CSV table of C-alpha atoms in Angstrom, one decimal:
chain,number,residue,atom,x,y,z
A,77,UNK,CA,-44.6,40.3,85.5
A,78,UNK,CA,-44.6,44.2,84.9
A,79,UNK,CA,-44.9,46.1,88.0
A,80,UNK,CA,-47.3,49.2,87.9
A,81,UNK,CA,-46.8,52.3,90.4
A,82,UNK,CA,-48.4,55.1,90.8
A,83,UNK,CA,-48.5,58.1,89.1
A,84,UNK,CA,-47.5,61.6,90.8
A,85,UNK,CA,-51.0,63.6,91.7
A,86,UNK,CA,-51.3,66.1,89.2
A,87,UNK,CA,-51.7,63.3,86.2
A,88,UNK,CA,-54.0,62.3,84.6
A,89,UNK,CA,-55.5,59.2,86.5
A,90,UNK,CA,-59.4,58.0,85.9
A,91,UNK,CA,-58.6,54.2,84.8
A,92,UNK,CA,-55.6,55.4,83.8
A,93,UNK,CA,-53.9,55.2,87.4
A,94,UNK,CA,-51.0,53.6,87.3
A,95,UNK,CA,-47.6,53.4,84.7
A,96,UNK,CA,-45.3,50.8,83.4
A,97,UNK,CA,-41.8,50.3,85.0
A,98,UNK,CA,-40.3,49.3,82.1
A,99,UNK,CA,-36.5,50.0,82.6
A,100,UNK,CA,-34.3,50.7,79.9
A,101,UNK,CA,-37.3,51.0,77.1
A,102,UNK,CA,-37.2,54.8,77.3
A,103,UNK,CA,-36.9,55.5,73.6
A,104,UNK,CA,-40.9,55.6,72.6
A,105,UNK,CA,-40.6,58.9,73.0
A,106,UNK,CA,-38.1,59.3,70.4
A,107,UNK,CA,-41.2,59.9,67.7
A,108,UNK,CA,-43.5,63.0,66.8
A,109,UNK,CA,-46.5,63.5,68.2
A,110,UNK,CA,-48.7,63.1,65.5
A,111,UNK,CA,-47.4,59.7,65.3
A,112,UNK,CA,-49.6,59.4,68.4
A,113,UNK,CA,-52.5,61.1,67.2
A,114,UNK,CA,-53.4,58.9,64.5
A,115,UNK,CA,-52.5,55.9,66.9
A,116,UNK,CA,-55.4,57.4,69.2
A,117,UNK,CA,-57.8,58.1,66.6
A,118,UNK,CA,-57.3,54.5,64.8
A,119,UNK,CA,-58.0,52.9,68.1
A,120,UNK,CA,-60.7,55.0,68.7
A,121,UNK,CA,-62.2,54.0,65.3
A,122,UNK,CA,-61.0,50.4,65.7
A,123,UNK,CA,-58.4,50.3,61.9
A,124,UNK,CA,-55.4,49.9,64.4
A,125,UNK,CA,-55.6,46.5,64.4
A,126,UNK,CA,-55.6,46.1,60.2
A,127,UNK,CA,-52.8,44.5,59.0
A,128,UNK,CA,-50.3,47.0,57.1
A,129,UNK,CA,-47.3,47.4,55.3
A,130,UNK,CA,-44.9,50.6,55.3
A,131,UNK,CA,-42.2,51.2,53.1
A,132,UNK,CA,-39.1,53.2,53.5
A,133,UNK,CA,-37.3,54.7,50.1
A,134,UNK,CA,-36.2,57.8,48.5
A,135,UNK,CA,-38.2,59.2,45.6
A,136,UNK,CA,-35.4,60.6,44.3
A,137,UNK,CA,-31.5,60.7,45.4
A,138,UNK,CA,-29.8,64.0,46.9
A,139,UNK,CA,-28.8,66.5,44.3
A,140,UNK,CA,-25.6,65.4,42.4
A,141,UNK,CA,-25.3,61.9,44.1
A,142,UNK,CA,-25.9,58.7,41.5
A,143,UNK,CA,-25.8,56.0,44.3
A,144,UNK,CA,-26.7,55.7,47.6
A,145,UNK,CA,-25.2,53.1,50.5
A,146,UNK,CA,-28.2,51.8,53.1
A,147,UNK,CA,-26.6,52.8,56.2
A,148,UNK,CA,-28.7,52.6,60.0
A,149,UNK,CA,-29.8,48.9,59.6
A,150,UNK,CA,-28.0,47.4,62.9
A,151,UNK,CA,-28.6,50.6,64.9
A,152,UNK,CA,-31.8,50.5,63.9
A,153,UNK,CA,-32.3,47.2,65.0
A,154,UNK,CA,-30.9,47.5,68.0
A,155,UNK,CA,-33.4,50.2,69.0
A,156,UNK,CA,-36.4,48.1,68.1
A,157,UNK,CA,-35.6,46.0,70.4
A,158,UNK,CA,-36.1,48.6,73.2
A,159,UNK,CA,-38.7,50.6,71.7
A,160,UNK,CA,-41.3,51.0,74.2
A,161,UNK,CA,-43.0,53.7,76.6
A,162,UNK,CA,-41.3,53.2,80.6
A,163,UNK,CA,-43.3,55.3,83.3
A,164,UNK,CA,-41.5,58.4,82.4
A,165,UNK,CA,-42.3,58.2,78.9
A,166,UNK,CA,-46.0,57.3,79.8
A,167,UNK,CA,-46.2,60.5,82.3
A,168,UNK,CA,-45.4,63.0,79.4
A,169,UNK,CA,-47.6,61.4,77.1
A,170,UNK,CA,-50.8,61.7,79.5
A,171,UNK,CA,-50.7,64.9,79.1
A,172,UNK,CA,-52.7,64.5,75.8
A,173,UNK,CA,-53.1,61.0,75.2
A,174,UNK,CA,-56.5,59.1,76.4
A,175,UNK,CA,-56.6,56.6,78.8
A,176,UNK,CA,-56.8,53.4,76.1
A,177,UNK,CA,-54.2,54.7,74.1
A,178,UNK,CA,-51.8,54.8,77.0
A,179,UNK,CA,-52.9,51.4,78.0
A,180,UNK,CA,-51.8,50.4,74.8
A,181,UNK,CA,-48.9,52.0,74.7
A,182,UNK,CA,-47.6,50.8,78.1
A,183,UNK,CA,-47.4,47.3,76.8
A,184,UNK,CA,-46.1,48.1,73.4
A,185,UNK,CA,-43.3,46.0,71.4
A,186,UNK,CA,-43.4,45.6,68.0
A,187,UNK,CA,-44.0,42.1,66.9
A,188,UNK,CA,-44.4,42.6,62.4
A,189,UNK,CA,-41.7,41.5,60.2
A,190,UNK,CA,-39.3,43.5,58.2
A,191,UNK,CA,-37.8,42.9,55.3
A,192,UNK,CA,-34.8,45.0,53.5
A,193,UNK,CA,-31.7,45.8,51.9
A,194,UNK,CA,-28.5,44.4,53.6
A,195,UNK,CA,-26.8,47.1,55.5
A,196,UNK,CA,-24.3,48.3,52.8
A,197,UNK,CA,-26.4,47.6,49.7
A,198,UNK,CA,-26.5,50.4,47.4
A,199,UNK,CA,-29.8,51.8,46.9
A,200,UNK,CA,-31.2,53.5,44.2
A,201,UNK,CA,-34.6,55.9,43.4
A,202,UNK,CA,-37.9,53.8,44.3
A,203,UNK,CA,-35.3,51.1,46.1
A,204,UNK,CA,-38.2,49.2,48.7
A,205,UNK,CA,-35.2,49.6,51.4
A,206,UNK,CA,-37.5,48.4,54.1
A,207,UNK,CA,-40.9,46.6,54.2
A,208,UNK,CA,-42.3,47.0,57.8
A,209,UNK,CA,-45.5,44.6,58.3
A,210,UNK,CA,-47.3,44.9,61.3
A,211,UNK,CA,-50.9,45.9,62.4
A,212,UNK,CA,-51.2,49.8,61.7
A,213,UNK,CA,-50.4,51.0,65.3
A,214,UNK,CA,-47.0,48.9,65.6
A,215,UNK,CA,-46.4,49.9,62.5
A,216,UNK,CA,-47.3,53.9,62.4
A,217,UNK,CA,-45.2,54.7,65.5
A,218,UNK,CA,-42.0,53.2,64.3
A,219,UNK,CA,-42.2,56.3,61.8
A,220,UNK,CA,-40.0,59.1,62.8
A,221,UNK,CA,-37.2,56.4,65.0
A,222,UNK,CA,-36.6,54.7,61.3
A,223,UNK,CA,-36.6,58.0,59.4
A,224,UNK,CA,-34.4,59.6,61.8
A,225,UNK,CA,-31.6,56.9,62.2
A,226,UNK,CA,-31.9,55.7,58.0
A,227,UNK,CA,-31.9,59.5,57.0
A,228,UNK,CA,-29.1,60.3,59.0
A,229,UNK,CA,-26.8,57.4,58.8
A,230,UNK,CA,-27.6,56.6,55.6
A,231,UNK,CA,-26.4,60.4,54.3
A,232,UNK,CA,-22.9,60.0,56.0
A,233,UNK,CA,-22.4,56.4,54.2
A,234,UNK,CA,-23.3,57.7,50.9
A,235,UNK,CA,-21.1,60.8,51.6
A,236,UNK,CA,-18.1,58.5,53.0
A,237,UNK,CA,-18.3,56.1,49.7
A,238,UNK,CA,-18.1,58.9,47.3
A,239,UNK,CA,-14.7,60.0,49.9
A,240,UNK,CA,-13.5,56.2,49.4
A,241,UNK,CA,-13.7,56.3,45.9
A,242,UNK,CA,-12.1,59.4,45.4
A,243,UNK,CA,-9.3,58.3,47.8
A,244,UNK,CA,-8.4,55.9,45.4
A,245,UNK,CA,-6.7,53.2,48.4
A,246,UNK,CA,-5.7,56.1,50.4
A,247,UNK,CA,-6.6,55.5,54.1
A,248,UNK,CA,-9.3,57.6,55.2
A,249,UNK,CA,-9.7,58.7,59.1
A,250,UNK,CA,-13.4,60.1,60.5
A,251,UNK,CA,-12.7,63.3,62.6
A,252,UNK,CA,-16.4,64.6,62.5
A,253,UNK,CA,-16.9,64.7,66.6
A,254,UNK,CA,-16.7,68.4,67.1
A,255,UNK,CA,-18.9,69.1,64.6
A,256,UNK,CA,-21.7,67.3,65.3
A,257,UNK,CA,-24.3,66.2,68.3
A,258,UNK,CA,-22.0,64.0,70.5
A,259,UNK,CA,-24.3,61.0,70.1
A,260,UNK,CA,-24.9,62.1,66.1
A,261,UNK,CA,-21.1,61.8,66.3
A,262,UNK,CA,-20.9,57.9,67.3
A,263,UNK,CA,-23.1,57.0,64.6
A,264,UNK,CA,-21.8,59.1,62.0
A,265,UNK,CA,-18.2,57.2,62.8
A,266,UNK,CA,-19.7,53.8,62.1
A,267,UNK,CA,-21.6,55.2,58.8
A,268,UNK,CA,-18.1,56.0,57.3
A,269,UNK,CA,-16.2,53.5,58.9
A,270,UNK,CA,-19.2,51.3,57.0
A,271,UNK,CA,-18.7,52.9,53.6
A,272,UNK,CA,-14.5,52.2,53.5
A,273,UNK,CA,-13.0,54.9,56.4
A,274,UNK,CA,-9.5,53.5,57.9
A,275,UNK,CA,-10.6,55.1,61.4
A,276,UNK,CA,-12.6,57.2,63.4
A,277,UNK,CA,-11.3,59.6,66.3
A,278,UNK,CA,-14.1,58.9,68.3
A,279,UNK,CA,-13.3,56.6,71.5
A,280,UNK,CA,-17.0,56.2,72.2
A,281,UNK,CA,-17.3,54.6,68.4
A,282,UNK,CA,-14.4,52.3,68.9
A,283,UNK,CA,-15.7,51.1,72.1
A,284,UNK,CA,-19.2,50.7,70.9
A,285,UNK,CA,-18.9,49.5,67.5
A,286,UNK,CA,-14.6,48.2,67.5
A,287,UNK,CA,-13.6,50.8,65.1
A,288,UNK,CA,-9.7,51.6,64.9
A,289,UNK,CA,-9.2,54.9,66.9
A,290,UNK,CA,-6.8,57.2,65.5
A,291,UNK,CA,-5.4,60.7,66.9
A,292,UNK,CA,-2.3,62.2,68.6
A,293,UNK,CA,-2.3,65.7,69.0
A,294,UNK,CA,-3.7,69.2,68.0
A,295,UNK,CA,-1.9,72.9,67.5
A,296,UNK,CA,-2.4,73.3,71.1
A,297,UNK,CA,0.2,70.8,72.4
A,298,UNK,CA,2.7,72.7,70.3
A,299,UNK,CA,1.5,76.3,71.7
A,300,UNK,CA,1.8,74.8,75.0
A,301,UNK,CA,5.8,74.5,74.7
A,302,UNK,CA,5.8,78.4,74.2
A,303,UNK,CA,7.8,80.7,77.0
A,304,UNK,CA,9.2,83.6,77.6
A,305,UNK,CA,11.6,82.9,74.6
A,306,UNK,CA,9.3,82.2,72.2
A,307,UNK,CA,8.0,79.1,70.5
A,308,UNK,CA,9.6,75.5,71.3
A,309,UNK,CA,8.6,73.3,68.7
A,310,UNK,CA,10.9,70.6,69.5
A,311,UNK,CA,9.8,70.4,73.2
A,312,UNK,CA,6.8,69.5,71.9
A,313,UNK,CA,7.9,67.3,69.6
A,314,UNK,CA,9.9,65.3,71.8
A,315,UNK,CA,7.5,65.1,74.4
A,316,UNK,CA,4.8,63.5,71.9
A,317,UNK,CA,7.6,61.1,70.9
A,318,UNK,CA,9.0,59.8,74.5
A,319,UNK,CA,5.1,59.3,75.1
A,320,UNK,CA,4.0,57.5,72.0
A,321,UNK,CA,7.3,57.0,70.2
A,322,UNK,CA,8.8,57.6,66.6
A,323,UNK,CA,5.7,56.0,65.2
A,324,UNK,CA,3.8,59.0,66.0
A,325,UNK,CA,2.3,61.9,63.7
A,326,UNK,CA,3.6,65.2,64.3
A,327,UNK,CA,1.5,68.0,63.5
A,328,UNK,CA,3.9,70.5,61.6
A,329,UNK,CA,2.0,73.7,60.5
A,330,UNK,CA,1.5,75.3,63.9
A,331,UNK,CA,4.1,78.2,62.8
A,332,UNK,CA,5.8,77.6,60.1
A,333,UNK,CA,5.7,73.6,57.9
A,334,UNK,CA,9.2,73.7,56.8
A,335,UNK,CA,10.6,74.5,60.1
A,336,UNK,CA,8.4,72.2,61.7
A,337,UNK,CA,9.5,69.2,58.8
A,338,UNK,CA,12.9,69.8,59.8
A,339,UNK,CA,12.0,70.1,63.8
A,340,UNK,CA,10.1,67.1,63.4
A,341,UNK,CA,13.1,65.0,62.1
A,342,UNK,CA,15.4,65.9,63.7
A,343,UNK,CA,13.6,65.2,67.0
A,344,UNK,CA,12.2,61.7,65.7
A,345,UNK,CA,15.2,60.6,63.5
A,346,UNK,CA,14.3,59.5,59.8
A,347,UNK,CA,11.7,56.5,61.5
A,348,UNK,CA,9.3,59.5,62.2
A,349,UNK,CA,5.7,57.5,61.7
A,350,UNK,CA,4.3,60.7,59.6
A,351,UNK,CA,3.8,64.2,59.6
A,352,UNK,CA,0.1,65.9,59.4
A,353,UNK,CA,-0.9,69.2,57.7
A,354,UNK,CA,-3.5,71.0,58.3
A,355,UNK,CA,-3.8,74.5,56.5
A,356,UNK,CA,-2.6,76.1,53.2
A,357,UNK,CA,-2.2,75.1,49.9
A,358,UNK,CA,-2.5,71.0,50.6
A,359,UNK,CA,-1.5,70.3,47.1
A,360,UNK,CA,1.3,71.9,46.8
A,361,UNK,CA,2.8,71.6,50.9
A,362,UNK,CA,2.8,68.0,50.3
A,363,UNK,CA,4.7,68.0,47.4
A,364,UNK,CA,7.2,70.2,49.2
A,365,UNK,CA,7.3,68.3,52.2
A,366,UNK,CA,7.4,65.1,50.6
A,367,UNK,CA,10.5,66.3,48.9
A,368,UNK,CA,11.8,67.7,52.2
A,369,UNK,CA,11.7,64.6,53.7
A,370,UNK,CA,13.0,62.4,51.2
A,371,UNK,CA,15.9,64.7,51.7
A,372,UNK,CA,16.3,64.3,55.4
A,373,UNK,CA,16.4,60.6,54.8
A,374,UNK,CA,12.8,60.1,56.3
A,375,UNK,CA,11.6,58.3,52.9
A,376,UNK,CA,8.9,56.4,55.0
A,377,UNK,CA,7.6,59.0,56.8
A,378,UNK,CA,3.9,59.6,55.9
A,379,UNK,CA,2.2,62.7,55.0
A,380,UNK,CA,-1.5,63.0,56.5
A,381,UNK,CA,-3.3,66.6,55.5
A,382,UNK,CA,-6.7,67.4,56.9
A,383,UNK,CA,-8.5,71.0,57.2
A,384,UNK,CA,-12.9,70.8,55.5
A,385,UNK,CA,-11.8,68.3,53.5
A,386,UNK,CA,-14.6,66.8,51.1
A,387,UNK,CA,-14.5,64.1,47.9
A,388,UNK,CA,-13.9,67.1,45.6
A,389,UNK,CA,-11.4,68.0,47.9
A,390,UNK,CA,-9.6,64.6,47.7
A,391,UNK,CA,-10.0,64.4,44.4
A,392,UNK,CA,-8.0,67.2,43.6
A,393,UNK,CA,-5.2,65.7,45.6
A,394,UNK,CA,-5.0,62.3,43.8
A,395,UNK,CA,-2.0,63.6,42.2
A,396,UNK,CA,-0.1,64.3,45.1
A,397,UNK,CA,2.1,62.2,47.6
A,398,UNK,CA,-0.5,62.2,50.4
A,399,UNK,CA,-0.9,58.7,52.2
A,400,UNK,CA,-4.2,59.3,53.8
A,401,UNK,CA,-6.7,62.2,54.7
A,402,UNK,CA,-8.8,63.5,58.1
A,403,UNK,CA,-12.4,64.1,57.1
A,404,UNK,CA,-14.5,66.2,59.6
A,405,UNK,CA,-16.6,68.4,58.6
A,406,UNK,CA,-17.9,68.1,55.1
A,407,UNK,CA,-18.7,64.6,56.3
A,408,UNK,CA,-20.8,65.0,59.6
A,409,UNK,CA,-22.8,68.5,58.5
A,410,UNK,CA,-25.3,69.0,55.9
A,411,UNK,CA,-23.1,70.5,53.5
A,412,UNK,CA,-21.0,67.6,52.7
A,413,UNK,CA,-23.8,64.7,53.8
A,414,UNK,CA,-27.6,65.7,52.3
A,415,UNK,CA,-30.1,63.9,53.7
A,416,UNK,CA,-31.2,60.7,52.0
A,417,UNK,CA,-34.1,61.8,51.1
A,418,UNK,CA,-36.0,58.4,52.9
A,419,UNK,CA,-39.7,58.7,53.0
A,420,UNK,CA,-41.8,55.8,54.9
A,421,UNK,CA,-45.1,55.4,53.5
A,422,UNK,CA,-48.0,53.1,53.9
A,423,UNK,CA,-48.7,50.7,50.8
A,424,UNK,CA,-51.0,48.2,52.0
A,425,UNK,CA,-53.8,47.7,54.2
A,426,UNK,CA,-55.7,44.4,54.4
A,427,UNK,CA,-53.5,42.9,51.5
A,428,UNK,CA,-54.4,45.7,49.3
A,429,UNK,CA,-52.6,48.2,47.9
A,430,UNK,CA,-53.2,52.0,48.8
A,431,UNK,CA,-51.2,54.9,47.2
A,432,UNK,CA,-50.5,58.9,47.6
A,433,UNK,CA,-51.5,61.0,44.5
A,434,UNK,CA,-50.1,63.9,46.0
A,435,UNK,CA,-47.9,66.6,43.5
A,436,UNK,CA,-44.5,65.2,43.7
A,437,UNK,CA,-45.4,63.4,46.4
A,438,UNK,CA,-46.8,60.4,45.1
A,439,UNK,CA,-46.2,56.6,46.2
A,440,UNK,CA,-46.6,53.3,44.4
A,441,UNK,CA,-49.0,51.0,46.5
A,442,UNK,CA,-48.4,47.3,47.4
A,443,UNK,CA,-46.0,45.6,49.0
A,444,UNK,CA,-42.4,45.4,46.7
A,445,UNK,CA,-39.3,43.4,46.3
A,446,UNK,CA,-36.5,44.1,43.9
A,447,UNK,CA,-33.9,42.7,42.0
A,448,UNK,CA,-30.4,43.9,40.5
A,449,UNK,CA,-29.4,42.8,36.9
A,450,UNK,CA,-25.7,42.4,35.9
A,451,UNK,CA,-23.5,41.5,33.3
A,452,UNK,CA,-21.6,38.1,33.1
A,453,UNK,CA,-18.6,40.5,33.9
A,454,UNK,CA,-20.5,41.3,37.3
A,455,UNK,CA,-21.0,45.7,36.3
A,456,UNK,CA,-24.6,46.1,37.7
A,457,UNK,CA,-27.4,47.3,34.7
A,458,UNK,CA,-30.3,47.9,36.3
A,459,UNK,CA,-32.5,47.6,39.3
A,460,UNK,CA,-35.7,45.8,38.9
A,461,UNK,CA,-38.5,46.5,41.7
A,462,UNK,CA,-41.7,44.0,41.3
A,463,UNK,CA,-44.7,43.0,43.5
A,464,UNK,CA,-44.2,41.1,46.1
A,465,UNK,CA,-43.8,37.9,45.3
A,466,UNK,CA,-44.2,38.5,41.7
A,467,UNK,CA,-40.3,38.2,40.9
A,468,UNK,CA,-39.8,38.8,37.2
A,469,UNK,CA,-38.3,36.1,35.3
A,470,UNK,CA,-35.1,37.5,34.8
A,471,UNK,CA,-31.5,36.5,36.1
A,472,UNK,CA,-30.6,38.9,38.6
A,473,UNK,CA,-29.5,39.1,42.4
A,474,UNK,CA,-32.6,39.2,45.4
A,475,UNK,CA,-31.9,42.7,47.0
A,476,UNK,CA,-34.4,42.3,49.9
A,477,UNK,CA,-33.6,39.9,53.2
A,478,UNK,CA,-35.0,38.8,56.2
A,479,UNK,CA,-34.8,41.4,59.4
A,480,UNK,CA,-37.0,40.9,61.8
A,481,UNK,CA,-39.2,38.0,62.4
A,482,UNK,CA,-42.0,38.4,65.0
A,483,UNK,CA,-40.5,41.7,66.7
A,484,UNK,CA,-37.1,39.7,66.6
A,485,UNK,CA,-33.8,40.6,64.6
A,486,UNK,CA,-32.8,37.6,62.3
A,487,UNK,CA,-29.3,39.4,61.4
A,488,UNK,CA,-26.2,40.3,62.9
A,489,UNK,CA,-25.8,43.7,64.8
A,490,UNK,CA,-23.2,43.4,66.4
A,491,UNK,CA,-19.4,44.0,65.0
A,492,UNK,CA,-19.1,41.1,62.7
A,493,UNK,CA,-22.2,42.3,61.1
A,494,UNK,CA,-20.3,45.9,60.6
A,495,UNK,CA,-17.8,44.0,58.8
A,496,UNK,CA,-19.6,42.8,56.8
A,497,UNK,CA,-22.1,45.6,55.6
A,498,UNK,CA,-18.4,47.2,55.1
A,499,UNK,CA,-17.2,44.1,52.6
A,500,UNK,CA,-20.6,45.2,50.8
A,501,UNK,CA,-20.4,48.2,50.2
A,502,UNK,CA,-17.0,47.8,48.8
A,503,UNK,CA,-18.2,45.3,46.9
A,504,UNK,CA,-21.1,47.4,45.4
A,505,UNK,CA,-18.9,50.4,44.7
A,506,UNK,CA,-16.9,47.7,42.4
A,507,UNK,CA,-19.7,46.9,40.6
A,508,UNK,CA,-21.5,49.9,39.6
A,509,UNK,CA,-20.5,51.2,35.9
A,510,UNK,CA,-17.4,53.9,35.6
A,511,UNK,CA,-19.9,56.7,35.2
A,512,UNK,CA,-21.5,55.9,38.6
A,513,UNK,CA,-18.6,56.8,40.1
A,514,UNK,CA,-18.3,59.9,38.8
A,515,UNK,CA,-18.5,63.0,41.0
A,516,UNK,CA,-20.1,65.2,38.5
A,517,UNK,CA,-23.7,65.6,38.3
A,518,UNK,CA,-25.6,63.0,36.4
A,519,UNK,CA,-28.3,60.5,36.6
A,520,UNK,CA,-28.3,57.9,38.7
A,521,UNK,CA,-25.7,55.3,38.1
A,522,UNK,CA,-28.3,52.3,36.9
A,523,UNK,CA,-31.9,52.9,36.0
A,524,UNK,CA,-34.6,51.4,38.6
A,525,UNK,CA,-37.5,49.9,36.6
A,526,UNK,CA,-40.6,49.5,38.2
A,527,UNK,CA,-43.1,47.1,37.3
C-alpha cells in the first residue's frame, strides 16, 4: 500500500493532512499550472470524469522545412510511466490547489490509450501524431510533459534529417552538449542519432540510450604543450597517439593547418586515423589538406571539419573530400532546430466532436486516423487523414499504431526500439519525392488531405 506522512506545519492541512510517498514519480510537476486549474475547476463541476480525446499535431510545419520526423515517442513513454505527484510535488501544489484536487492528484496515473505515429515516421501539416483517450483530467494534465518532450525532440530530428540528407552518406557526429541544457543535451543526441547521425559526444547519451560515442581532443590539449620556447605541436600529438594510437583524430588548426598536417604525420606515420578542422575556409582547407596528405603518403587518413556547421553548410561541402562532419550548434539551438510547431488540442468529449474556431488557431474536431498513399514504385503521394475508424477506401499504408494500452506502453523503448525508429526514418527520407528533399523553401513535400 501507499504510505501517507505528514505534512510540515505551515501546509495546508483541513482533510488534506497527509501526502503521498510516492518515490521516484516526481515529474507531475513538470506541467503548467493552468493545467491544474482546469483540473480543479472540472472536478469541482464534476466534467472530469467525461471521456476525451486530445490530439497532438502541427498546423503548419516550421518555416522552410517540407517534412517533419516524429521524434520524443520512447522518452515520452518512458515518462508516463512515472508521471505522478510524490509528497514533494504534492507540498508545492497545496499552496493553491483544494483539498479534493490534491486527493486526486496524489493517486494519479494515467490509465487512457494512445494511439500514434511510429517514432521516426515523417509527419506532415494536420498529421494526428498522437490520439490521447482518457477521462478529461488524465488527459488535460499530460499537456505541457507531451508538448515539451515532442516539440523539442521532434525539432532536432527534423533538423538532423535535413543534415543526413545533405551529407549524402557522409558520417555525421552530434557535438551539441555545450550548447544546450545538460539534460536538453541527452535527448537532443538521441533525436539526431534517430534521424541518421554516426555519433554523439555525449557519454550520458551513449550510456542511456547505446549511442556510439565519438571525441578525442580540443585546441586546448595542443596549447597545453606550449613553454618557454613556444608552441609544441608534436608533443601533443604524440601524446594523443601513445594514449589512443594512430587511429586517432588530430586536431590540426590550433596554429597553423599546414604545419599541423605535416606535424600530424610525421608524428602518426601515414596510418594516422584522420585529421579534424575546425575554422577557415572549410571548402577549400580540405581540398588543400587532402592533397597534402595524399602527398605524405597518408591516402587513408580522414578529413573531419566542424565549426556552426548546418545542412546548408554541408551542402556547400558535397563537393569536397570531407569524410564526415561535427554538428553542434545549428543543431541543438533555435536557429538551426525551430520548434515543431505541435499543438495538443481537445477533439472529443463524450464521443463527439468539439473544435476551436479561433483566427489561425482553429482545430478539426473528432477523433482521426490517417493514411499515406504511394506509387507502385514506393515515392509517397499524399497523406490522407479520415475519422476514426472511417478509413477511406483507398490503398495506402496505416500511419497510426498502438502506444499505450490502459496506462501501459505496447512498444519498445528501449534501444532496439531506437534502432528501429532510425531504420524509419531512413526509410521515409527514401521515399518522399526529390523536391521534398530540397533545402529551399517550398511547400510541403506531399499534400495532407483531410476528409
Amino acid at each position: 500500500m501507499t504510505s501517507r506522512i505528514p505534512i510540515d506545519d505551515g501546509i495546508r492541512t483541513g482533510r488534506y493532512g497527509w501526502a503521498v510517498n510516492a518515490p521516484g514519480c516526481a515529474s507531475g510537476l513538470l506541467t503548467d499550472k493552468y493545467e491544474l486549474t482546469m483540473l480543479a475547476a472540472a472536478l469541482r463541476d464534476g466534467s472530469a470524469h467525461r471521456p476525451a480525446t486530445f490530439e497532438l499535431f502541427a498546423r503548419r510545419l516550421p518555416a522552410g522545412r517540407r517534412y517533419g520526423v516524429v521524434a520524443g515517442t520512447g522518452r515520452w513513454l518512458a515518462a508516463l510511466t512515472g508521471f505522478g505527484f510524490d509528497d514533494a510535488a504534492l507540498r508545492v501544489l497545496a499552496e493553491f490547489l483544494d483539498p479534493a484536487t490534491l486527493d486526486y492528484l496524489q493517486g494519479f496515473r494515467f490509465a487512457g490509450d494512445v494511439d500514434g505515429y511510429p517514432e521516426g515516421e515523417l509527419y506532415f501539416p494536420g498529421s494526428p501524431v498522437l490520439s490521447v483517450r482518457g477521462s478529461f483530467a488524465e488527459c488535460v494534465v499530460l499537456e505541457t510533459l507531451t508538448l515539451s518532450i515532442f516539440n523539442h525532440d521532434t525539432a532536432i530530428a527534423s533538423a538532423a534529417a535535413r543534415m543526413v540528407s545533405a551529407a549524402a552518406g557522409r558520417s555525421l557526429i552530434e557535438m551539441g552538449s555545450r550548447r544546450t541544457h545538460e539534460q536538453a543535451a541527452v535527448a537532443a543526441a538521441r533525436a539526431a542519432y534517430l534521424a541518421g547521425f554516426t555519433a554523439t559526444s555525449n557519454l550520458e547519451a551513449h550510456r542511456r540510450h547505446g549511442i556510439p560515442v565519438a571525441g578525442t581532443s580540443a585546441h586546448a590539449f595542443t596549447l597545453l604543450h606550449a613553454d618557454a620556447g613556444g608552441p609544441d605541436e608534436q608533443a601533443a600529438f604524440r601524446a594523443q597517439v601513445a594514449a589512443q594510437g594512430v587511429g586517432t583524430t588530430l586536431l590540426v588548426d590550433t596554429y597553423d593547418v599546414t604545419a599541423g598536417v605535416a606535424n600530424a604525420v610525421a608524428v602518426a606515420g601515414p596510418g594516422l586515423g584522420a585529421v579534424r578542422i575546425d575554422s577557415g575556409e572549410l571548402g577549400v582547407l580540405a581540398r588543400q589538406v587532402r592533397s597534402q596528405l595524399d602527398g605524405l603518403g597518408a591516402t587513408r587518413t580522414a578529413i573531419v571539419v566542424s565549426g556552426d556547421l548546418d545542412e546548408f553548410a554541408i551542402a556547400a561541402l558535397a563537393a569536397a573530400p570531407v569524410d564526415s562532419y561535427g554538428v553542434g550548434t545549428a543543431l541543438v539551438t533555435g536557429s538551426g532546430a525551430p520548434t515543431a510547431d505541435f499543438v495538443y488540442k481537445l477533439v472529443e468529449v463524450d464521443g463527439v466532436a468539439v473544435h476551436k474556431r479561433s483566427t489561425n488557431k482553429t482545430s478539426r474536431g473528432g477523433r482521426k486516423q490517417a493514411l499515406r498513399l504511394a506509387r507502385p514504385s514506393g515515392t509517397v503521394v499524399e497523406e490522407v487523414v479520415y475519422p476514426a475508424g472511417r478509413a477511406p477506401d483507398e490503398p495506402g499504408r496505416a500511419l497510426s499504431v498502438p502506444l499505450v494500452r490502459g496506462g501501459h506502453a505496447v512498444v519498445d523503448t528501449g534501444a532496439s526500439g531506437l534502432a528501429v525508429a532510425r531504420e524509419r526514418v531512413a526509410a521515409g527520407l527514401h521515399s518522399l519525392p526529390w523536391e521534398g528533399l530540397k533545402l529551399a523553401h517550398g511547400e510541403p513535400a506531399i499534400p495532407t488531405r483531410q476528409m
